[in-house]
Tab-separated table of C-alpha atoms in Angstrom:
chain	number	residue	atom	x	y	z
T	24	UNK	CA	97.590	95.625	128.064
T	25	UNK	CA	100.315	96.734	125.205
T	26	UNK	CA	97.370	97.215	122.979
T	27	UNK	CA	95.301	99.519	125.572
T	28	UNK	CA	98.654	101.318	126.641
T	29	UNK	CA	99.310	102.376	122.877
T	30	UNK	CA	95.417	103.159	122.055
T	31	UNK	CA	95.599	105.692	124.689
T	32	UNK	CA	99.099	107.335	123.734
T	33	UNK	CA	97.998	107.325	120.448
T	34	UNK	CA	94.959	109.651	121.954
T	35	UNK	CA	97.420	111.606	123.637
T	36	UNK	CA	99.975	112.194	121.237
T	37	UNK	CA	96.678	113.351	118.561
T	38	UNK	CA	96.159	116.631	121.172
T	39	UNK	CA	99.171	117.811	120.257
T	40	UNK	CA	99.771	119.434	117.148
T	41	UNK	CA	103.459	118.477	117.076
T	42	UNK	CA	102.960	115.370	117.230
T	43	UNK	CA	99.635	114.798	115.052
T	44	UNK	CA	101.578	116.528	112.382
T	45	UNK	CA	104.414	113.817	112.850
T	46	UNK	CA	101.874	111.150	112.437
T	47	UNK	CA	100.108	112.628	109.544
T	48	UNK	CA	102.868	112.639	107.648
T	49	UNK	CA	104.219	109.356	107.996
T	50	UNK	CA	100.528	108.602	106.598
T	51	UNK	CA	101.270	110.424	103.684
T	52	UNK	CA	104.921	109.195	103.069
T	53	UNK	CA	102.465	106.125	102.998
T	54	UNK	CA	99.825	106.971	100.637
T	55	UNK	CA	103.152	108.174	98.086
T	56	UNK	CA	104.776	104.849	98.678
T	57	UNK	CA	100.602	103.466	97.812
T	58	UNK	CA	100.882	105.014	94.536
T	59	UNK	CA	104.269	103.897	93.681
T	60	UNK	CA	103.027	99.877	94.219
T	61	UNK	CA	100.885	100.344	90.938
T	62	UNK	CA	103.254	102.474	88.297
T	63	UNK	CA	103.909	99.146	86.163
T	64	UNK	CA	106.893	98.965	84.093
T	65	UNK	CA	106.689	98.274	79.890
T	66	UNK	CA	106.270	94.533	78.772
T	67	UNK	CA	104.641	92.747	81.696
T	68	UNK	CA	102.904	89.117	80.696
T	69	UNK	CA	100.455	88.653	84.242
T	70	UNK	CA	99.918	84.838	83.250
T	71	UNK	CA	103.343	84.113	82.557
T	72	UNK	CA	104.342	85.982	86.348
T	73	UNK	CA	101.420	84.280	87.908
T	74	UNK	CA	103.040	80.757	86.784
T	75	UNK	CA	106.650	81.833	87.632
T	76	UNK	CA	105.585	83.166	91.400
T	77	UNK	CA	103.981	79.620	91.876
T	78	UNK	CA	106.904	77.957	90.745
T	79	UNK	CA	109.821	79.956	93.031
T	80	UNK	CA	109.494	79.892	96.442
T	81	UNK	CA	112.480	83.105	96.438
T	82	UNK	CA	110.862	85.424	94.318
T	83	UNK	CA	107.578	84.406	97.386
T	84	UNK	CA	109.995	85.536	100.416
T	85	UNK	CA	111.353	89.175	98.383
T	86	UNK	CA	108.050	89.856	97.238
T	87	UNK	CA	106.303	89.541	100.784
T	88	UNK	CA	108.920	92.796	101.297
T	89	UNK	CA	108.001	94.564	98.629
T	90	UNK	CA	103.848	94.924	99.103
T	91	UNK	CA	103.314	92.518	96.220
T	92	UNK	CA	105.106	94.872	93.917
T	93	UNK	CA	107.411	92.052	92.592
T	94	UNK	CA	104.423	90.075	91.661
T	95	UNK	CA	103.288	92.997	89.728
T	96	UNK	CA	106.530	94.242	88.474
T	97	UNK	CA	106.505	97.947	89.343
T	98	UNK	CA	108.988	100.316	89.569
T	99	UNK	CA	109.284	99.117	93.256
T	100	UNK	CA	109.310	96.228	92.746
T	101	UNK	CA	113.205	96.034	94.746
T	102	UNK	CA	111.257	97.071	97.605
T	103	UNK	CA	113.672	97.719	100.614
T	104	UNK	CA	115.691	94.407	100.110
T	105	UNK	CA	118.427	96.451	98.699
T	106	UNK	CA	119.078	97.901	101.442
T	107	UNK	CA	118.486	95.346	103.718
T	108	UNK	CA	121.285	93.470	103.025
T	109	UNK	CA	123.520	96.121	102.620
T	110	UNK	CA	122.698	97.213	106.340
T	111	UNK	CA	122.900	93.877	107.688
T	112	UNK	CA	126.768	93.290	106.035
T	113	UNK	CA	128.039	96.779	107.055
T	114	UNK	CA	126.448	96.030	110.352
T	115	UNK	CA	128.545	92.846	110.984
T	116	UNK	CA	131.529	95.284	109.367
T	117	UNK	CA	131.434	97.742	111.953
T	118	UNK	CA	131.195	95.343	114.966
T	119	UNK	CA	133.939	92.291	113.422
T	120	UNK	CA	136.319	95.500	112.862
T	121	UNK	CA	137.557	97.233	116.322
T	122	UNK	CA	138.755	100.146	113.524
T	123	UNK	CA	134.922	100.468	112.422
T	124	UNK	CA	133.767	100.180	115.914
T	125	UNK	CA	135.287	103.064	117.208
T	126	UNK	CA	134.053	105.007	114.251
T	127	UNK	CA	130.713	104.298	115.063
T	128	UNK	CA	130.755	106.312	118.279
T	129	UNK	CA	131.293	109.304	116.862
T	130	UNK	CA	128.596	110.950	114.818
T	131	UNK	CA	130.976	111.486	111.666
T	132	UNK	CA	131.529	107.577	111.792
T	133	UNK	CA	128.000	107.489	111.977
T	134	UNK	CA	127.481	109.600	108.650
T	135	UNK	CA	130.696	107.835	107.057
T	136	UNK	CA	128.519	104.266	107.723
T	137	UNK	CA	125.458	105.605	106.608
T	138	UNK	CA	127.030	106.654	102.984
T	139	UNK	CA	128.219	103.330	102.706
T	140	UNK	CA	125.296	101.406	103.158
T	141	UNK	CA	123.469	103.879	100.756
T	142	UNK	CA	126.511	103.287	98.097
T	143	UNK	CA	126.248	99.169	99.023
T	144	UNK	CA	122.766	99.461	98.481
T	145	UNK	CA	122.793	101.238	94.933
T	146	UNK	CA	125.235	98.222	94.017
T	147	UNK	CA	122.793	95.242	95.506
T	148	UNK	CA	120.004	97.349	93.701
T	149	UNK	CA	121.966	96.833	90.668
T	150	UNK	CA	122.974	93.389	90.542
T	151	UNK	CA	119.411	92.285	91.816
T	152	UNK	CA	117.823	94.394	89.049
T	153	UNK	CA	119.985	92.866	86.636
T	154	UNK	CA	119.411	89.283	87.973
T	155	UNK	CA	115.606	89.744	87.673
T	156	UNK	CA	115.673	91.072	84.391
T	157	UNK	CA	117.132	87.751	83.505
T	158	UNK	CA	114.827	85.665	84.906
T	159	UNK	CA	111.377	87.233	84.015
T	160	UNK	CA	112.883	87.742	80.385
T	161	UNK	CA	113.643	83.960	80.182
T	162	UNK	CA	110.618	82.870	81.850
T	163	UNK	CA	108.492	85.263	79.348
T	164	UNK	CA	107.124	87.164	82.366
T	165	UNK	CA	108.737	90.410	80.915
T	166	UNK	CA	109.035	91.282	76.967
T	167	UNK	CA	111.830	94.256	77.053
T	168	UNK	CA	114.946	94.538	75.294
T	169	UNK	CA	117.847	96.838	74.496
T	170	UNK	CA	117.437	100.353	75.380
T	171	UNK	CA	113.358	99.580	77.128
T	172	UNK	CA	115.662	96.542	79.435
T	173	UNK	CA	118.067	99.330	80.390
T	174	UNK	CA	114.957	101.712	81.127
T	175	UNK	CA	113.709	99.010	83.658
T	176	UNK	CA	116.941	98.174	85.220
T	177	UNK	CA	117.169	102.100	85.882
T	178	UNK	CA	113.824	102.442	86.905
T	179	UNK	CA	113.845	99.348	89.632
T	180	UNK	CA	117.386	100.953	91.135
T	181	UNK	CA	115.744	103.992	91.012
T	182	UNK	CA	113.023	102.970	92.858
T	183	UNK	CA	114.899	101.105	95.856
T	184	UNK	CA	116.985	104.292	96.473
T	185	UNK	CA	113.560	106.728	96.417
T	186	UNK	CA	112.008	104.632	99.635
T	187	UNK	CA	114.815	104.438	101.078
T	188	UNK	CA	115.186	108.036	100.791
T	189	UNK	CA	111.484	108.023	102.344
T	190	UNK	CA	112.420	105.551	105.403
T	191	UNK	CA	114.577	108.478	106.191
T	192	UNK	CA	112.028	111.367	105.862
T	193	UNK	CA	109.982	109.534	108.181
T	194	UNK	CA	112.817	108.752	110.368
T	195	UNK	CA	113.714	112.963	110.140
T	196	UNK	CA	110.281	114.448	109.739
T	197	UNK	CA	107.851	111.630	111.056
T	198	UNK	CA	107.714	108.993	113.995
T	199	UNK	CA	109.919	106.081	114.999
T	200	UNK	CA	112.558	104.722	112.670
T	201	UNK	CA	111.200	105.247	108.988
T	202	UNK	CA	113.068	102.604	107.250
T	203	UNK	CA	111.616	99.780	109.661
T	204	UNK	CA	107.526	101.530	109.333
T	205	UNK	CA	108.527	101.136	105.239
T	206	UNK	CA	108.818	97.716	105.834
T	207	UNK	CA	106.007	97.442	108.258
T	208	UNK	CA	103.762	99.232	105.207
T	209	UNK	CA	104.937	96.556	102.397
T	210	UNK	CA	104.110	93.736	104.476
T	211	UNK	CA	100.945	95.294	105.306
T	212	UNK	CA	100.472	96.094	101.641
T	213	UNK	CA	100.559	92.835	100.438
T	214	UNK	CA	97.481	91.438	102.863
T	215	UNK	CA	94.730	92.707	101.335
T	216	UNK	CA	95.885	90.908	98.084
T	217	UNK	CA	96.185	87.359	100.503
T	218	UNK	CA	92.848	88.119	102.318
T	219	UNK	CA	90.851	88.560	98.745
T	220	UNK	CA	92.753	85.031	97.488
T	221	UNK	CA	91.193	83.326	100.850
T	222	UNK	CA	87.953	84.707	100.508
T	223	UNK	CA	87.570	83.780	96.950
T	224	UNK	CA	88.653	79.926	98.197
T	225	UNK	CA	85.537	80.599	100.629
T	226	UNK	CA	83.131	81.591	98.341
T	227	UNK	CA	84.043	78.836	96.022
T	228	UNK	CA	83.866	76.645	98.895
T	229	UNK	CA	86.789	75.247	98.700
T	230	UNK	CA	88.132	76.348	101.888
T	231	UNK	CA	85.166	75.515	104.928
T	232	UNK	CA	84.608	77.708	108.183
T	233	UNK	CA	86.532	75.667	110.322
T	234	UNK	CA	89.468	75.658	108.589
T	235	UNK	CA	89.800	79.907	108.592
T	236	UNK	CA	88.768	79.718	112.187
T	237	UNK	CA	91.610	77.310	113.128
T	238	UNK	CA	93.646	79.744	111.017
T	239	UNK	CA	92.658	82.658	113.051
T	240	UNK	CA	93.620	80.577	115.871
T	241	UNK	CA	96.972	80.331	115.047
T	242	UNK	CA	97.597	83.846	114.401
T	243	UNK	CA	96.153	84.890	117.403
T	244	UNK	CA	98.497	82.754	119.497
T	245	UNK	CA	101.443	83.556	116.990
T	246	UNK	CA	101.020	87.121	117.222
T	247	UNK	CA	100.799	87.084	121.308
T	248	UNK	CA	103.514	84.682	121.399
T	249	UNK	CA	105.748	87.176	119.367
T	250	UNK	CA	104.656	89.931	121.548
T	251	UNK	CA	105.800	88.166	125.103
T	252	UNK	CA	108.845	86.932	123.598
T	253	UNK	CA	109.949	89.979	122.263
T	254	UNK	CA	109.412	92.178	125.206
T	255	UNK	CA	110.964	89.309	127.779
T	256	UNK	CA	114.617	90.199	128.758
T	257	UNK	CA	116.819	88.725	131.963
T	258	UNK	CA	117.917	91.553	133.831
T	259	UNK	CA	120.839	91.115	135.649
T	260	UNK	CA	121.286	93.843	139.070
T	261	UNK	CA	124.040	95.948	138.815
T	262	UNK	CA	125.289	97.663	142.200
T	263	UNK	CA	126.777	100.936	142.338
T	264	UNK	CA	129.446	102.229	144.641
T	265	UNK	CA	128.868	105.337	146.282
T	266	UNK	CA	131.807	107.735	145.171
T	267	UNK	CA	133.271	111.516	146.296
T	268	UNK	CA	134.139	113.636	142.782
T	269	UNK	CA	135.518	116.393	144.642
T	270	UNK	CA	132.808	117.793	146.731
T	271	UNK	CA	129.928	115.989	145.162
T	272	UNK	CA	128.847	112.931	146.083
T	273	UNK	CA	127.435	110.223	143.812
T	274	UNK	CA	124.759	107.345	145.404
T	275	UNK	CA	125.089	104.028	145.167
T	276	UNK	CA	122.352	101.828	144.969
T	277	UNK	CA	121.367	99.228	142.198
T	278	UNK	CA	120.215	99.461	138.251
T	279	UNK	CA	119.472	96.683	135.710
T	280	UNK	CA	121.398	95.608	132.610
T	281	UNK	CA	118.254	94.074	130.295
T	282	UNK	CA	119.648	90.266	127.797
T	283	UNK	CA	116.693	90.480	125.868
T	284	UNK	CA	115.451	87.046	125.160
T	285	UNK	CA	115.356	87.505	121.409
T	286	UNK	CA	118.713	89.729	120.695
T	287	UNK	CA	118.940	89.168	117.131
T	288	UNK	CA	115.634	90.108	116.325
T	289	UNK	CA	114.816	88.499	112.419
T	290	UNK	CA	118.185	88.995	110.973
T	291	UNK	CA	119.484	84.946	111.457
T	292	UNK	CA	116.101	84.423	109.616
T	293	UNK	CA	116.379	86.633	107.107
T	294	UNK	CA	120.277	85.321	106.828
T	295	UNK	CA	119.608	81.557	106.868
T	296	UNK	CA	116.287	81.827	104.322
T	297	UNK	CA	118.939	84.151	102.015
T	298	UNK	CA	121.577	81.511	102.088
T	299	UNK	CA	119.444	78.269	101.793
T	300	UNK	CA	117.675	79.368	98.860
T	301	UNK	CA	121.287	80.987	97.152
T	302	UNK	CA	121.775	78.182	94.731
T	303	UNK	CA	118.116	77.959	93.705
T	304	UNK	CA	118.539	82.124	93.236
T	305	UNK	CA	122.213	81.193	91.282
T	306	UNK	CA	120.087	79.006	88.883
T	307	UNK	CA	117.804	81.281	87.780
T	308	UNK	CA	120.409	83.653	86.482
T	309	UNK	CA	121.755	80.459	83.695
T	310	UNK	CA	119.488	81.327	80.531
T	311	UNK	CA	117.408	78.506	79.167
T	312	UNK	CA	113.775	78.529	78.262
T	313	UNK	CA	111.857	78.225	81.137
T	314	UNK	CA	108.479	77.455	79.232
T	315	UNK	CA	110.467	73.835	78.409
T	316	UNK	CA	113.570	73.506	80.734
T	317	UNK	CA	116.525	70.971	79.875
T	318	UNK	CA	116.889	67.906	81.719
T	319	UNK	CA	119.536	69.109	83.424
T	320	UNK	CA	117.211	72.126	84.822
T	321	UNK	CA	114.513	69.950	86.209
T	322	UNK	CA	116.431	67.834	87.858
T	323	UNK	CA	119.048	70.296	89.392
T	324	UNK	CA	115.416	72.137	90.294
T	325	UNK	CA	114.249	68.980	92.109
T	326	UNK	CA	117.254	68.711	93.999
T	327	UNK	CA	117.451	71.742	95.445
T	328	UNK	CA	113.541	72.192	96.151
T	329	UNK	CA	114.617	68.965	98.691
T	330	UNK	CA	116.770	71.049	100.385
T	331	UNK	CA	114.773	74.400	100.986
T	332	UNK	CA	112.644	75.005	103.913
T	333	UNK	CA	109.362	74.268	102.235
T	334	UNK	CA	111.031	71.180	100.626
T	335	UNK	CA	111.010	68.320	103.389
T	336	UNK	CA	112.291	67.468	106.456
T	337	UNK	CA	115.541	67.858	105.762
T	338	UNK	CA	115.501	71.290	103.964
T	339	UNK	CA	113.556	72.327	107.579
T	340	UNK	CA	116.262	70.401	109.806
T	341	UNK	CA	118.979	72.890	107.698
T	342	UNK	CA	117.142	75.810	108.021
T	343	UNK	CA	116.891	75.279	111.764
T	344	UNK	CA	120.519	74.911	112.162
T	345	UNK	CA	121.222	78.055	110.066
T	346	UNK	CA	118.994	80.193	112.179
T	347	UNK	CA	120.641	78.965	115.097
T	348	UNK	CA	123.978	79.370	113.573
T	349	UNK	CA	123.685	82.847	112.837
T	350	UNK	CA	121.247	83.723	116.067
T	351	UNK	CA	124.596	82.920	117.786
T	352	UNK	CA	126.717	84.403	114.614
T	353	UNK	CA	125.061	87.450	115.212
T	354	UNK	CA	124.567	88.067	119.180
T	355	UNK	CA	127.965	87.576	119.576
T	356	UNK	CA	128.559	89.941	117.122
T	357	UNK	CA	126.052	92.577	118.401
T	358	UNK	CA	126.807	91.933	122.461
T	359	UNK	CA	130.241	92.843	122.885
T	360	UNK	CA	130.833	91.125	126.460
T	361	UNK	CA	134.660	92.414	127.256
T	362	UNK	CA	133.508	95.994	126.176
T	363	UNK	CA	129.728	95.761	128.910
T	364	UNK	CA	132.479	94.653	131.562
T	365	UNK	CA	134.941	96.991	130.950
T	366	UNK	CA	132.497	100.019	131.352
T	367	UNK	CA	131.451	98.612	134.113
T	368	UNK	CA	134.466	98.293	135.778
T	369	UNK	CA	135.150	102.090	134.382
T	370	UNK	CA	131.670	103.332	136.521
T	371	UNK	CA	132.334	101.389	139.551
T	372	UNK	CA	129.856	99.344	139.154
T	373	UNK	CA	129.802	95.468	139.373
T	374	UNK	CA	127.368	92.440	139.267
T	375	UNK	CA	126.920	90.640	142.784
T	376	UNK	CA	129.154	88.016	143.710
T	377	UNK	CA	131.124	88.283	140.518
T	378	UNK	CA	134.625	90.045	140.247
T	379	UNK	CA	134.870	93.259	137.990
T	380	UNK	CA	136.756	92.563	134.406
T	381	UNK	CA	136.918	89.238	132.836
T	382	UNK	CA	134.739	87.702	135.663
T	383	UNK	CA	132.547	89.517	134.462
T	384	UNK	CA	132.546	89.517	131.134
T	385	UNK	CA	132.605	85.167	131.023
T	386	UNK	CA	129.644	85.489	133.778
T	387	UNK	CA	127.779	87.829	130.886
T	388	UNK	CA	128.731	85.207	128.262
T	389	UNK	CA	127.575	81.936	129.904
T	390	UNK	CA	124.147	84.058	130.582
T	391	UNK	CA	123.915	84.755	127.053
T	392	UNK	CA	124.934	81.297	125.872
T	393	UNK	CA	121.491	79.856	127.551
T	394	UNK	CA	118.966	82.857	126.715
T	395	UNK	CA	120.181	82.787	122.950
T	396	UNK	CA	119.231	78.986	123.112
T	397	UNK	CA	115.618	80.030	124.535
T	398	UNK	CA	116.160	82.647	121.320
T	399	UNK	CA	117.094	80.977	118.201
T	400	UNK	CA	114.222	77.859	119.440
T	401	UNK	CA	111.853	80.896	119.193
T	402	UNK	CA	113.189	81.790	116.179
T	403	UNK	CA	113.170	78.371	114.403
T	404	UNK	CA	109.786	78.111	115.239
T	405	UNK	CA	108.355	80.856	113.696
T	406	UNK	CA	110.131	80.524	110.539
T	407	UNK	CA	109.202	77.121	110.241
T	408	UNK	CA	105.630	77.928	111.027
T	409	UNK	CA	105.527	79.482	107.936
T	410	UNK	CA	105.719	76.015	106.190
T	411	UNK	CA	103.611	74.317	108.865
T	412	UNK	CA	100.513	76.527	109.151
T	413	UNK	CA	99.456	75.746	105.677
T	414	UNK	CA	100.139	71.978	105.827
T	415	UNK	CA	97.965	72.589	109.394
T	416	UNK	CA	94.901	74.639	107.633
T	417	UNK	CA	95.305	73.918	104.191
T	418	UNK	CA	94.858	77.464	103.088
T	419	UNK	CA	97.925	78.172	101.058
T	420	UNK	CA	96.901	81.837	100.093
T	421	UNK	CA	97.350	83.604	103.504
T	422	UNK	CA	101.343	83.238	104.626
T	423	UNK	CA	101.199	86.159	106.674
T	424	UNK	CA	100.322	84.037	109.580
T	425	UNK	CA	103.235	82.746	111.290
T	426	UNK	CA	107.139	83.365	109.786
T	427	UNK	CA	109.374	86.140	109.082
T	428	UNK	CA	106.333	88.488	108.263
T	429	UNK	CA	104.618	88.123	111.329
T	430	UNK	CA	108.033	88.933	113.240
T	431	UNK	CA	108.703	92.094	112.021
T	432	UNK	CA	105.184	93.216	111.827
T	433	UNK	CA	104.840	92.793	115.984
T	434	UNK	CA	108.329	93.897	116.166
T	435	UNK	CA	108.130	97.360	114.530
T	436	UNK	CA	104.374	97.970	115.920
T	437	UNK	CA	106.022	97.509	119.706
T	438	UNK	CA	109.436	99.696	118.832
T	439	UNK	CA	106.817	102.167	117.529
T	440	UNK	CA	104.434	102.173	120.389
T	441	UNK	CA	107.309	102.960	122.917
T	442	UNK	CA	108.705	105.638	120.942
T	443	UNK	CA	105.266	107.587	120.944
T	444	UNK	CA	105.159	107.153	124.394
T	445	UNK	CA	108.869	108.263	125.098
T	446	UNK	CA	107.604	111.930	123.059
T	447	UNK	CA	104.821	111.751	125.107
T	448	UNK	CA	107.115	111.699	128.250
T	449	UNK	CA	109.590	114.251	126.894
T	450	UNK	CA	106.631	116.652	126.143
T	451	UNK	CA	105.174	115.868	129.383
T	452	UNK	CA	108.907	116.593	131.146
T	453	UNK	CA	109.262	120.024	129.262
T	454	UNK	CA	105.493	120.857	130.443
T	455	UNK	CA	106.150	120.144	133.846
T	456	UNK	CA	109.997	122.482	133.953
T	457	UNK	CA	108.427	125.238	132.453
């Protein structure tokens, strides 16, 4: 049905020239940001990154957001992580600080928050460039030093801030939020490069039929189980009373406040896979030879690979609690309760058979205390299928099935799909007043 619905607004929306020109550029912001995932920088060793990528299940998870331009080492190879995190911690800023908060409802806060981010992301740009440098060096993956390292370090930054600055074209000249299709397009990027991989393991036979059709399978039910979780939502009924401003009359009658089943979206993911794998990320930037570690190195190395998701048991028993942790962490954070109520109350409006004000807000709070358990499950499933599905298959090449990947993909292609049809709507609205 979602998939007919935006077929046939995608139709619609190509009739009119406003609106085919929106869409034809963010193709083209598309094919620049194409081009950019193959400008190499100096000094790359392909064997030596080949063995290094096989090794670190981190450098896996950032380059899966970059359209395999980690694994390559272009000048994009940052991808959009930058700025990722940067949004994500001035996010949590501006809703932890009531100061911030009120900013954000005027459009200067707005512009004040958005130069921050871009000024956090320039430094996270910077630190991750410089951490990378250090590990490909040591690992022999990249052969650059002195004024060529500084080159690279300039180039990568360079590179984050230049799609970010295209996310934002997109968002301004294009079609639904630009920085979100960006990501959509470097996860998309990378499958062709995952498809070829499994079709080689075909070929070679060492991957049968029935093991890519139960991996089709998988995805199929994945990808539609995304799609009706993401789009399910409690909505409570909220009654209005009828009130006289002077000699105008308002009606009452009733509306719906929508507690989307999966609030936080992939952020406690993206959080909990960001923490767990921190000290594995913090020993990478200690120089030694990685051709022949120390002692010390492997067995630090074995320890922690026990504790990440992909390790064991236990590494997927922490990052279960983490994503539930911060699912709650960050709904909390995001649905301010006190503040729905107090509107409420403000609009004369209430929720049946609850009082206005605190009633309400601790009746809103105990309803989002059980959906965000109905959540973060949904959550911890689907980053944990990540680890499962190839255990399940035994096709290691194709991780876009199930896990964070997978999330945003659906998530982005259904924000986008009911943003062309809100233009469609609008355009149809203006059509029908003139």
């Amino acid at each position: 049905m979602l998939s007919t619905n935006f077929v046939s607004a995608l139709q619609s929306a190509w009739k009119l020239p406003d609106l085919r020109a929106r869409i034809l550029f963010v193709f083209a912001m598309f094919a620049v940001y194409a081009i950019g995932l193959h400008i190499p920088v100096p000094g790359v060793d392909p064997e030596q990154m080949r063995k290094l990528f096989e090794s670190q299940q981190l450098l896996e998870f950032l380059n899966m957001f970059t359209g395999g331009a980690l694994r390559r080492l272009t000048i994009l190879a940052l991808g959009l992580n930058p700025y990722i995190t940067a949004s994500i911690i001035m996010q949590i800023f501006s809703y932890a600080d009531p100061r911030l908060r009120e900013e954000m409802r005027e459009e200067a806060g707005r512009r004040k928050m958005q130069q921050r981010t871009r000024l956090l992301t320039i430094v996270i740009a910077l630190v991750q460039a410089i951490g990378f440098l250090s590990t490909f060096r040591s690992s022999g993956a990249l052969d650059v030093s002195g004024v060529q390292a500084f080159q690279v370090i300039i180039a990568w930054v360079a590179g984050a801030m230049f799609l970010l600055w295209l996310g934002e074209q997109i968002t301004e000249k294009g079609l639904g939020n630009g920085v979100s299709l960006m990501i959509f397009a470097s996860i998309v990027a990378s499958m062709p490069f995952q498809v070829q991989q499994t079709y080689a393991l075909v070929r070679e036979g060492t991957v049968t039929s029935f093991q890519v059709i139960t991996l089709l399978a998988i995805f199929i039910a994945t990808v539609w189980g995304i799609i009706y979780v993401t789009m399910s939502q409690r909505r409570i009924p909220i009654q209005h009373m009828r009130r006289i401003i002077g000699r105008r009359q308002t009606v009452g009658g009733t509306s719906y406040l929508p507690i989307p089943v999966n609030a936080a979206g992939v952020i406690p993911i993206i959080f909990a896979i960001s923490l767990q794998l921190l000290p594995a990320t913090l020993l990478q930037l200690i120089p030694y030879d990685r051709a022949n570690p120390p002692t010390w190195a492997i067995y630090v190395d074995s320890f922690l690979r026990a504790f990440t998701p992909g390790g064991g048991w236990i590494g997927s028993l922490i990052y279960a609690f983490l994503i539930f942790l911060f699912t709650y962490f960050y709904v909390a954070v995001v649905f301010n309760t006190d503040e729905i109520a107090e509107n409420l109350k403000r609009q004369g409006a209430f929720i049946q058979g609850v009082r206005p004000g605190k009633p309400t807000a601790d009746y809103l709070n105990d309803v989002l205390s059980r959906i965000t358990v109905a959540g973060a499950l949904f959550l911890a499933f689907i980053a944990l299928l990540q680890y499962w599905v190839p255990s399940i298959t035994r096709i290691q090449t194709l991780t876009i099935v199930g896990g964070t990947s997978l999330l945003i993909l659906v998530g982005v292609a259904i924000d986008f799909a009911r943003q062309l049809q809100a233009q469609l709507a609008m355009r149809q609205y203006e059509d029908f007043l003139k």
